[in-house]
mmCIF file of C-alpha atoms and ligand atoms in Angstrom:
data_model
loop_
_atom_site.group_PDB
_atom_site.id
_atom_site.type_symbol
_atom_site.label_atom_id
_atom_site.label_comp_id
_atom_site.label_asym_id
_atom_site.label_seq_id
_atom_site.Cartn_x
_atom_site.Cartn_y
_atom_site.Cartn_z
ATOM 1 C CA MET K 1 65.897 -30.200 60.713
ATOM 2 C CA LYS K 2 62.679 -30.968 58.965
ATOM 3 C CA LYS K 3 61.404 -33.119 61.760
ATOM 4 C CA LYS K 4 62.128 -30.424 64.313
ATOM 5 C CA ASP K 5 60.335 -27.860 62.209
ATOM 6 C CA VAL K 6 57.283 -30.042 62.000
ATOM 7 C CA ARG K 7 57.297 -30.583 65.727
ATOM 8 C CA LEU K 8 57.702 -26.873 66.387
ATOM 9 C CA VAL K 9 54.756 -26.116 64.159
ATOM 10 C CA SER K 10 52.613 -28.673 65.969
ATOM 11 C CA VAL K 11 53.643 -27.285 69.361
ATOM 12 C CA LEU K 12 52.773 -23.790 68.213
ATOM 13 C CA THR K 13 49.468 -24.979 66.828
ATOM 14 C CA GLY K 14 48.780 -26.673 70.148
ATOM 15 C CA MET K 15 49.593 -23.512 72.048
ATOM 16 C CA MET K 16 47.347 -21.494 69.793
ATOM 17 C CA LEU K 17 44.524 -23.938 70.344
ATOM 18 C CA VAL K 18 44.942 -23.868 74.100
ATOM 19 C CA GLY K 19 45.128 -20.097 73.985
ATOM 20 C CA GLY K 20 41.952 -20.034 71.950
ATOM 21 C CA LEU K 21 40.133 -22.205 74.436
ATOM 22 C CA PHE K 22 41.147 -20.024 77.357
ATOM 23 C CA ALA K 23 40.051 -16.944 75.488
ATOM 24 C CA ALA K 24 36.709 -18.573 74.811
ATOM 25 C CA CYS K 25 36.249 -19.400 78.509
ATOM 26 C CA SER K 26 36.941 -15.863 79.652
ATOM 27 C CA ASP K 27 34.679 -14.431 76.968
ATOM 28 C CA GLU K 28 31.880 -16.603 78.203
ATOM 29 C CA GLU K 29 32.453 -15.495 81.764
ATOM 30 C CA LYS K 30 32.359 -11.878 80.747
ATOM 31 C CA GLU K 31 29.071 -12.443 79.053
ATOM 32 C CA GLY K 32 27.736 -14.232 82.100
ATOM 33 C CA SER K 33 25.013 -11.677 82.696
ATOM 34 C CA VAL K 34 23.734 -11.921 79.153
ATOM 35 C CA PRO K 35 21.051 -14.626 79.119
ATOM 36 C CA GLU K 36 22.390 -16.631 76.220
ATOM 37 C CA PRO K 37 23.186 -20.070 77.587
ATOM 38 C CA GLU K 38 24.578 -22.761 75.300
ATOM 39 C CA LYS K 39 21.695 -24.853 74.150
ATOM 40 C CA TYR K 40 23.706 -28.053 74.106
ATOM 41 C CA SER K 41 26.816 -29.353 75.804
ATOM 42 C CA PRO K 42 29.900 -29.846 73.597
ATOM 43 C CA TYR K 43 30.951 -32.687 75.898
ATOM 44 C CA ILE K 44 30.013 -36.274 76.730
ATOM 45 C CA THR K 45 26.769 -36.336 78.715
ATOM 46 C CA GLN K 46 26.153 -40.087 78.958
ATOM 47 C CA VAL K 47 28.109 -43.308 79.155
ATOM 48 C CA LEU K 48 26.217 -46.255 77.731
ATOM 49 C CA ASP K 49 28.803 -48.993 78.151
ATOM 50 C CA PHE K 50 32.317 -49.493 79.445
ATOM 51 C CA ARG K 51 33.964 -52.821 78.817
ATOM 52 C CA PRO K 52 37.732 -52.652 79.031
ATOM 53 C CA ALA K 53 39.855 -55.596 78.002
ATOM 54 C CA PRO K 54 42.258 -56.851 80.670
ATOM 55 C CA GLY K 55 45.093 -54.447 81.406
ATOM 56 C CA GLN K 56 47.265 -53.044 84.159
ATOM 57 C CA PHE K 57 45.058 -49.998 84.767
ATOM 58 C CA VAL K 58 41.746 -51.845 84.615
ATOM 59 C CA ASN K 59 39.829 -51.618 87.919
ATOM 60 C CA GLY K 60 41.947 -48.544 88.627
ATOM 61 C CA MET K 61 40.833 -46.062 85.947
ATOM 62 C CA PRO K 62 38.111 -45.730 87.038
ATOM 63 C CA SER K 63 38.527 -47.565 90.304
ATOM 64 C CA TRP K 64 36.341 -50.577 90.935
ATOM 65 C CA LYS K 65 35.045 -51.170 94.453
ATOM 66 C CA GLU K 66 33.277 -54.232 95.820
ATOM 67 C CA GLY K 67 29.609 -53.959 94.909
ATOM 68 C CA ASP K 68 30.162 -51.939 91.746
ATOM 69 C CA THR K 69 28.040 -53.017 88.785
ATOM 70 C CA GLN K 70 28.134 -52.212 85.083
ATOM 71 C CA GLU K 71 25.778 -49.339 85.828
ATOM 72 C CA THR K 72 27.892 -47.809 88.594
ATOM 73 C CA MET K 73 31.062 -48.267 86.522
ATOM 74 C CA ASN K 74 29.382 -46.398 83.655
ATOM 75 C CA GLN K 75 28.571 -43.596 86.114
ATOM 76 C CA LYS K 76 32.195 -43.513 87.265
ATOM 77 C CA VAL K 77 33.353 -43.245 83.663
ATOM 78 C CA LEU K 78 30.937 -40.354 83.106
ATOM 79 C CA ALA K 79 32.232 -38.650 86.257
ATOM 80 C CA ALA K 80 35.780 -39.032 84.921
ATOM 81 C CA ILE K 81 35.495 -38.072 81.242
ATOM 82 C CA GLY K 82 32.025 -36.547 80.842
ATOM 83 C CA ASN K 83 31.061 -32.883 81.005
ATOM 84 C CA ASN K 84 34.588 -31.608 80.348
ATOM 85 C CA LYS K 85 36.009 -33.200 83.531
ATOM 86 C CA LYS K 86 39.075 -34.382 81.584
ATOM 87 C CA GLY K 87 39.833 -37.258 83.901
ATOM 88 C CA MET K 88 41.051 -40.465 82.316
ATOM 89 C CA ILE K 89 39.889 -44.001 81.695
ATOM 90 C CA SER K 90 41.923 -46.901 80.363
ATOM 91 C CA LEU K 91 40.467 -49.356 77.849
ATOM 92 C CA GLY K 92 43.010 -52.136 78.490
ATOM 93 C CA GLY K 93 44.253 -54.420 75.715
ATOM 94 C CA PHE K 94 42.870 -54.903 72.207
ATOM 95 C CA GLY K 95 39.118 -54.525 71.886
ATOM 96 C CA GLY K 96 38.381 -52.910 75.247
ATOM 97 C CA TYR K 97 35.859 -50.141 74.670
ATOM 98 C CA VAL K 98 33.721 -47.308 75.925
ATOM 99 C CA VAL K 99 30.451 -46.124 74.359
ATOM 100 C CA VAL K 100 29.389 -42.544 75.047
ATOM 101 C CA GLY K 101 26.562 -40.241 74.059
ATOM 102 C CA PHE K 102 25.731 -36.572 73.871
ATOM 103 C CA ASP K 103 22.705 -34.364 74.519
ATOM 104 C CA HIS K 104 22.450 -33.585 70.812
ATOM 105 C CA THR K 105 23.566 -34.856 67.433
ATOM 106 C CA ILE K 106 27.134 -33.828 66.591
ATOM 107 C CA GLU K 107 26.667 -32.316 63.168
ATOM 108 C CA ASN K 108 28.705 -33.507 60.210
ATOM 109 C CA ILE K 109 29.776 -30.300 58.546
ATOM 110 C CA ALA K 110 31.163 -30.843 55.066
ATOM 111 C CA GLY K 111 34.876 -30.273 54.701
ATOM 112 C CA LYS K 112 35.413 -29.911 58.432
ATOM 113 C CA ARG K 113 36.558 -32.099 61.312
ATOM 114 C CA ASP K 114 33.606 -32.554 63.639
ATOM 115 C CA PHE K 115 34.831 -33.774 67.029
ATOM 116 C CA ARG K 116 37.987 -34.255 69.044
ATOM 117 C CA VAL K 117 38.843 -37.315 71.135
ATOM 118 C CA LEU K 118 41.111 -36.494 74.055
ATOM 119 C CA GLY K 119 43.685 -39.039 75.200
ATOM 120 C CA ASN K 120 47.064 -38.959 76.911
ATOM 121 C CA ALA K 121 49.368 -39.531 73.952
ATOM 122 C CA PHE K 122 52.653 -37.663 73.832
ATOM 123 C CA TYR K 123 55.786 -37.631 71.709
ATOM 124 C CA ALA K 124 59.086 -38.639 73.259
ATOM 125 C CA GLU K 125 61.758 -35.976 73.460
ATOM 126 C CA ALA K 126 64.410 -38.389 72.294
ATOM 127 C CA ASN K 127 64.686 -41.590 70.331
ATOM 128 C CA PRO K 128 67.728 -43.865 70.459
ATOM 129 C CA ASN K 129 67.078 -44.655 66.800
ATOM 130 C CA PRO K 130 68.604 -41.688 64.923
ATOM 131 C CA ASP K 131 67.187 -42.770 61.562
ATOM 132 C CA MET K 132 63.565 -42.796 62.605
ATOM 133 C CA THR K 133 61.377 -40.237 60.884
ATOM 134 C CA ARG K 134 58.039 -41.342 62.345
ATOM 135 C CA LYS K 135 56.678 -39.522 65.355
ATOM 136 C CA GLY K 136 56.547 -41.644 68.441
ATOM 137 C CA GLY K 137 56.483 -41.720 72.194
ATOM 138 C CA SER K 138 53.413 -42.924 74.015
ATOM 139 C CA CYS K 139 50.904 -43.354 71.201
ATOM 140 C CA GLU K 140 48.258 -46.037 71.798
ATOM 141 C CA PRO K 141 45.880 -45.874 68.835
ATOM 142 C CA GLY K 142 42.224 -46.657 69.353
ATOM 143 C CA ILE K 143 39.625 -47.247 66.655
ATOM 144 C CA VAL K 144 36.755 -44.751 66.623
ATOM 145 C CA MET K 145 33.238 -45.796 65.668
ATOM 146 C CA VAL K 146 30.199 -43.564 65.324
ATOM 147 C CA ALA K 147 26.459 -44.151 65.403
ATOM 148 C CA TYR K 148 23.743 -41.943 64.023
ATOM 149 C CA ASP K 149 20.447 -42.568 65.783
ATOM 150 C CA LYS K 150 18.519 -42.975 62.569
ATOM 151 C CA ASN K 151 15.423 -44.523 64.144
ATOM 152 C CA LYS K 152 15.450 -41.928 66.952
ATOM 153 C CA ASN K 153 15.001 -44.461 69.747
ATOM 154 C CA GLY K 154 17.751 -42.875 71.822
ATOM 155 C CA LYS K 155 19.978 -45.913 71.471
ATOM 156 C CA PRO K 156 22.783 -46.971 69.168
ATOM 157 C CA ASP K 157 21.329 -50.025 67.402
ATOM 158 C CA ASP K 158 23.677 -52.591 65.898
ATOM 159 C CA ASP K 159 22.970 -51.477 62.349
ATOM 160 C CA GLU K 160 23.653 -47.837 63.191
ATOM 161 C CA TRP K 161 27.390 -48.217 63.877
ATOM 162 C CA TYR K 162 30.124 -47.218 61.430
ATOM 163 C CA GLU K 163 33.878 -47.309 61.758
ATOM 164 C CA LEU K 164 35.874 -44.193 60.986
ATOM 165 C CA ALA K 165 38.496 -45.443 58.549
ATOM 166 C CA GLY K 166 41.860 -44.038 59.597
ATOM 167 C CA SER K 167 45.175 -44.065 57.755
ATOM 168 C CA GLU K 168 45.735 -47.803 58.269
ATOM 169 C CA TYR K 169 42.292 -48.985 57.201
ATOM 170 C CA ASN K 170 43.162 -50.059 53.647
ATOM 171 C CA LYS K 171 46.599 -51.422 54.387
ATOM 172 C CA GLU K 172 47.308 -55.130 54.192
ATOM 173 C CA THR K 173 48.865 -55.034 57.639
ATOM 174 C CA THR K 174 45.467 -54.195 59.140
ATOM 175 C CA MET K 175 43.127 -57.082 59.916
ATOM 176 C CA LYS K 176 39.340 -56.687 59.694
ATOM 177 C CA ASP K 177 36.928 -58.752 61.795
ATOM 178 C CA TYR K 178 39.632 -59.803 64.210
ATOM 179 C CA GLN K 179 38.336 -61.487 67.353
ATOM 180 C CA ILE K 180 40.012 -62.093 70.689
ATOM 181 C CA THR K 181 38.916 -63.854 73.875
ATOM 182 C CA TYR K 182 40.477 -63.225 77.282
ATOM 183 C CA TYR K 183 40.099 -65.791 80.049
ATOM 184 C CA ARG K 184 39.466 -64.855 83.669
ATOM 185 C CA PRO K 185 42.654 -65.608 85.601
ATOM 186 C CA ASP K 186 42.985 -67.542 88.838
ATOM 187 C CA GLU K 187 44.316 -64.679 90.957
ATOM 188 C CA ASN K 188 45.938 -67.145 93.347
ATOM 189 C CA LYS K 189 47.813 -69.130 90.732
ATOM 190 C CA GLU K 190 51.559 -69.525 90.877
ATOM 191 C CA PRO K 191 53.098 -66.647 88.872
ATOM 192 C CA VAL K 192 55.425 -67.523 86.008
ATOM 193 C CA ILE K 193 58.565 -65.460 86.395
ATOM 194 C CA ASP K 194 60.874 -64.594 83.520
ATOM 195 C CA ASP K 195 64.485 -64.352 84.659
ATOM 196 C CA ASP K 196 65.284 -62.163 81.671
ATOM 197 C CA ALA K 197 62.459 -59.735 82.404
ATOM 198 C CA PRO K 198 62.731 -58.410 85.963
ATOM 199 C CA HIS K 199 59.748 -56.075 85.477
ATOM 200 C CA ILE K 200 57.355 -58.923 84.805
ATOM 201 C CA ALA K 201 55.634 -60.372 87.871
ATOM 202 C CA ASP K 202 53.709 -63.047 85.941
ATOM 203 C CA LYS K 203 54.280 -63.523 82.243
ATOM 204 C CA GLU K 204 51.358 -65.933 81.955
ATOM 205 C CA TYR K 205 48.780 -63.946 83.892
ATOM 206 C CA ILE K 206 45.731 -63.557 81.633
ATOM 207 C CA ARG K 207 45.500 -65.894 78.681
ATOM 208 C CA TRP K 208 43.987 -64.910 75.362
ATOM 209 C CA THR K 209 43.223 -66.700 72.133
ATOM 210 C CA ASP K 210 42.282 -65.097 68.833
ATOM 211 C CA SER K 211 40.529 -65.790 65.559
ATOM 212 C CA GLN K 212 43.864 -66.318 63.792
ATOM 213 C CA GLY K 213 44.768 -69.301 65.922
ATOM 214 C CA GLY K 214 47.095 -67.155 67.975
ATOM 215 C CA GLU K 215 47.386 -67.145 71.733
ATOM 216 C CA GLY K 216 49.299 -65.260 74.351
ATOM 217 C CA TYR K 217 49.103 -63.580 77.722
ATOM 218 C CA ILE K 218 48.517 -60.201 79.231
ATOM 219 C CA ALA K 219 51.466 -60.151 81.615
ATOM 220 C CA LYS K 220 51.338 -58.756 85.127
ATOM 221 C CA ASN K 221 54.112 -56.263 85.751
ATOM 222 C CA VAL K 222 55.781 -55.343 89.036
ATOM 223 C CA PHE K 223 54.411 -51.801 88.924
ATOM 224 C CA ASN K 224 50.799 -52.953 89.215
ATOM 225 C CA VAL K 225 50.562 -56.107 91.271
ATOM 226 C CA ASP K 226 47.791 -55.350 93.768
ATOM 227 C CA ASN K 227 44.845 -54.985 91.412
ATOM 228 C CA SER K 228 43.328 -57.620 89.190
ATOM 229 C CA TYR K 229 43.773 -56.804 85.494
ATOM 230 C CA PHE K 230 40.425 -58.484 84.651
ATOM 231 C CA PRO K 231 37.347 -56.211 84.923
ATOM 232 C CA GLN K 232 35.872 -57.234 88.251
ATOM 233 C CA TRP K 233 32.277 -56.134 87.641
ATOM 234 C CA ILE K 234 32.034 -58.597 84.760
ATOM 235 C CA SER K 235 31.205 -62.064 86.053
ATOM 236 C CA ASP K 236 31.668 -63.993 82.804
ATOM 237 C CA PRO K 237 34.491 -66.545 82.745
ATOM 238 C CA ASN K 238 35.836 -64.955 79.582
ATOM 239 C CA ILE K 239 35.270 -61.850 77.486
ATOM 240 C CA THR K 240 35.382 -61.578 73.714
ATOM 241 C CA PHE K 241 36.004 -58.513 71.573
ATOM 242 C CA LYS K 242 35.771 -58.091 67.839
ATOM 243 C CA GLY K 243 37.057 -55.364 65.579
ATOM 244 C CA THR K 244 39.720 -54.002 63.295
ATOM 245 C CA LEU K 245 43.213 -54.926 64.435
ATOM 246 C CA LEU K 246 45.975 -52.429 63.712
ATOM 247 C CA PRO K 247 49.549 -53.639 63.319
ATOM 248 C CA ASP K 248 51.834 -53.430 66.338
ATOM 249 C CA ASN K 249 53.022 -49.859 66.804
ATOM 250 C CA GLY K 250 55.506 -50.340 69.643
ATOM 251 C CA VAL K 251 59.168 -50.852 68.841
ATOM 252 C CA ASN K 252 61.919 -51.587 71.309
ATOM 253 C CA GLU K 253 64.514 -49.068 70.100
ATOM 254 C CA GLY K 254 66.847 -49.871 72.982
ATOM 255 C CA THR K 255 70.344 -50.985 72.241
ATOM 256 C CA GLY K 256 71.888 -53.901 74.068
ATOM 257 C CA GLU K 257 70.019 -55.042 77.164
ATOM 258 C CA GLU K 258 68.296 -51.755 77.833
ATOM 259 C CA GLU K 259 64.658 -51.722 76.758
ATOM 260 C CA TYR K 260 63.559 -48.422 75.249
ATOM 261 C CA TRP K 261 60.055 -48.669 73.908
ATOM 262 C CA VAL K 262 58.780 -46.128 71.422
ATOM 263 C CA LEU K 263 55.084 -46.367 70.588
ATOM 264 C CA TYR K 264 54.708 -44.799 67.155
ATOM 265 C CA ALA K 265 51.771 -42.742 65.959
ATOM 266 C CA TYR K 266 49.804 -43.700 62.878
ATOM 267 C CA ASP K 267 49.219 -40.979 60.318
ATOM 268 C CA TRP K 268 45.640 -40.020 61.163
ATOM 269 C CA GLY K 269 42.231 -41.191 62.277
ATOM 270 C CA TYR K 270 42.868 -42.812 65.667
ATOM 271 C CA ALA K 271 42.169 -41.932 69.298
ATOM 272 C CA ASP K 272 45.052 -41.534 71.802
ATOM 273 C CA ASN K 273 47.391 -41.501 68.806
ATOM 274 C CA VAL K 274 48.726 -37.941 68.884
ATOM 275 C CA PRO K 275 48.803 -35.180 71.538
ATOM 276 C CA ASN K 276 45.452 -33.517 72.230
ATOM 277 C CA GLY K 277 46.496 -30.184 70.701
ATOM 278 C CA ASP K 278 47.295 -31.748 67.342
ATOM 279 C CA GLU K 279 44.815 -31.640 64.507
ATOM 280 C CA GLY K 280 45.321 -35.404 64.410
ATOM 281 C CA SER K 281 43.177 -35.767 67.524
ATOM 282 C CA THR K 282 40.170 -34.466 65.568
ATOM 283 C CA PHE K 283 37.837 -36.583 63.442
ATOM 284 C CA ASP K 284 35.680 -36.122 60.397
ATOM 285 C CA ILE K 285 32.373 -37.988 60.334
ATOM 286 C CA ASP K 286 32.893 -38.288 56.577
ATOM 287 C CA TRP K 287 35.514 -40.976 57.278
ATOM 288 C CA ALA K 288 32.670 -43.350 58.204
ATOM 289 C CA ILE K 289 32.493 -46.624 56.288
ATOM 290 C CA ASP K 290 30.037 -49.492 56.456
ATOM 291 C CA LYS K 291 30.912 -53.116 57.159
ATOM 292 C CA LYS K 292 31.792 -53.652 53.509
ATOM 293 C CA GLY K 293 34.163 -50.710 53.494
ATOM 294 C CA ASN K 294 31.877 -48.389 51.527
ATOM 295 C CA ARG K 295 31.781 -44.719 52.421
ATOM 296 C CA VAL K 296 28.579 -43.621 54.108
ATOM 297 C CA SER K 297 27.251 -40.124 54.373
ATOM 298 C CA LEU K 298 25.932 -39.365 57.853
ATOM 299 C CA PRO K 299 24.198 -36.116 58.813
ATOM 300 C CA GLY K 300 25.828 -36.377 62.238
ATOM 301 C CA VAL K 301 26.470 -38.739 65.134
ATOM 302 C CA ASP K 302 24.745 -39.318 68.456
ATOM 303 C CA PHE K 303 27.058 -41.969 69.924
ATOM 304 C CA ILE K 304 30.779 -42.666 69.741
ATOM 305 C CA LYS K 305 32.636 -45.851 70.589
ATOM 306 C CA VAL K 306 36.391 -46.031 71.095
ATOM 307 C CA TYR K 307 38.286 -49.299 71.420
ATOM 308 C CA THR K 308 41.939 -50.251 71.737
ATOM 309 C CA GLY K 309 43.153 -51.086 68.236
ATOM 310 C CA VAL K 310 46.460 -52.855 68.910
ATOM 311 C CA ASN K 311 47.205 -56.204 70.525
ATOM 312 C CA GLN K 312 50.771 -55.817 71.696
ATOM 313 C CA ASN K 313 52.702 -56.304 74.875
ATOM 314 C CA CYS K 314 55.629 -53.881 75.156
ATOM 315 C CA GLY K 315 57.985 -55.340 77.747
ATOM 316 C CA TRP K 316 57.957 -53.468 81.029
ATOM 317 C CA LEU K 317 55.500 -50.899 79.587
ATOM 318 C CA GLY K 318 52.882 -53.614 79.389
ATOM 319 C CA GLU K 319 50.037 -53.855 76.919
ATOM 320 C CA VAL K 320 49.205 -51.095 74.470
ATOM 321 C CA SER K 321 45.969 -49.634 75.832
ATOM 322 C CA THR K 322 44.037 -46.652 74.593
ATOM 323 C CA GLU K 323 43.113 -43.995 77.141
ATOM 324 C CA VAL K 324 40.197 -41.601 76.764
ATOM 325 C CA CYS K 325 39.931 -38.255 78.597
ATOM 326 C CA GLY K 326 36.926 -36.731 76.857
ATOM 327 C CA ILE K 327 35.261 -35.954 73.547
ATOM 328 C CA GLU K 328 34.394 -32.484 72.253
ATOM 329 C CA ASP K 329 31.909 -31.364 69.626
ATOM 330 C CA LEU K 330 34.120 -28.928 67.703
ATOM 331 C CA HIS K 331 31.152 -27.079 66.241
ATOM 332 C CA LEU K 332 29.902 -26.087 69.692
ATOM 333 C CA LEU K 333 33.242 -24.806 70.916
ATOM 334 C CA VAL K 334 34.010 -21.172 70.211
ATOM 335 C CA GLU K 335 36.949 -20.999 67.850
HETATM 336 CA CA1 CA L 1 32.707 -33.270 58.700
HETATM 337 CA CA1 CA L 2 18.854 -46.025 67.385
HETATM 338 CA CA1 CA L 3 47.681 -43.746 76.279
#
């Protein structure tokens, strides 16, 4: 009962939000003749970098074509998720990231959430595990980092980045300064089939090693066999990512031979972790912490980075990969 109530409330809240947005749009249209244009855009206006980790939707969202470079891929990402387009990009496995910017500084207003990160997370209607109280479905949490352009050079410098510490930040199950390296695959190699996993086309497709002495593979699944899972505009033989590693959030709740993956949401503070209408998709710049874990007080942010925070392969679903559909400055949107 309680769980249903909570869900109902969140659905209603979502509907109210959507309703509010529509109302705002029509109000603006009505006032079209009044010369009071918005000074700044509430949406992403620039994409500075896009470096997904290997994954089944890499080279597809956005689509890579022969001749594309980092610069043209950045433009494609902007065309997809910038300026309120609400398309979608996939960041691939752990560490894969996008860095975006705005035409103004998103203000940090005290006591208020400041921006929303749109993803494609949703809650499952059913769960074979009747005892589960956590919300889950397709939740693929990404870490959010922010940069305030303190030296006003129009760029996010290394010492200007801060992580937003979400609900898992201080837990022992979360690993700081985790590092992973993915190795470019030989696309013509003999696939390694798993007789017990009919949905896997190559279980040893893209190898990775990590800073903990671990190793594994991004598997190729039968649903996405035609595209390479390794970002094709990057010519390096391997790519390395570093960041905060969240614990695995996918659980196979299936009984018997049937796989039934539920990807659970974390409590708060992650991208692509809860549905876009939920308050949990909004962020407070006051959650920023420095590399030592100390709170920092930022007047606002000029750049935002989102990266996949989990390194997990979920059977036929494939790797957990954060998707991003847009970012909104909440203070510039009419409430
Ligand atoms: Ca704030
Ligand atoms: Ca700067
Ligand atoms: Ca997702």
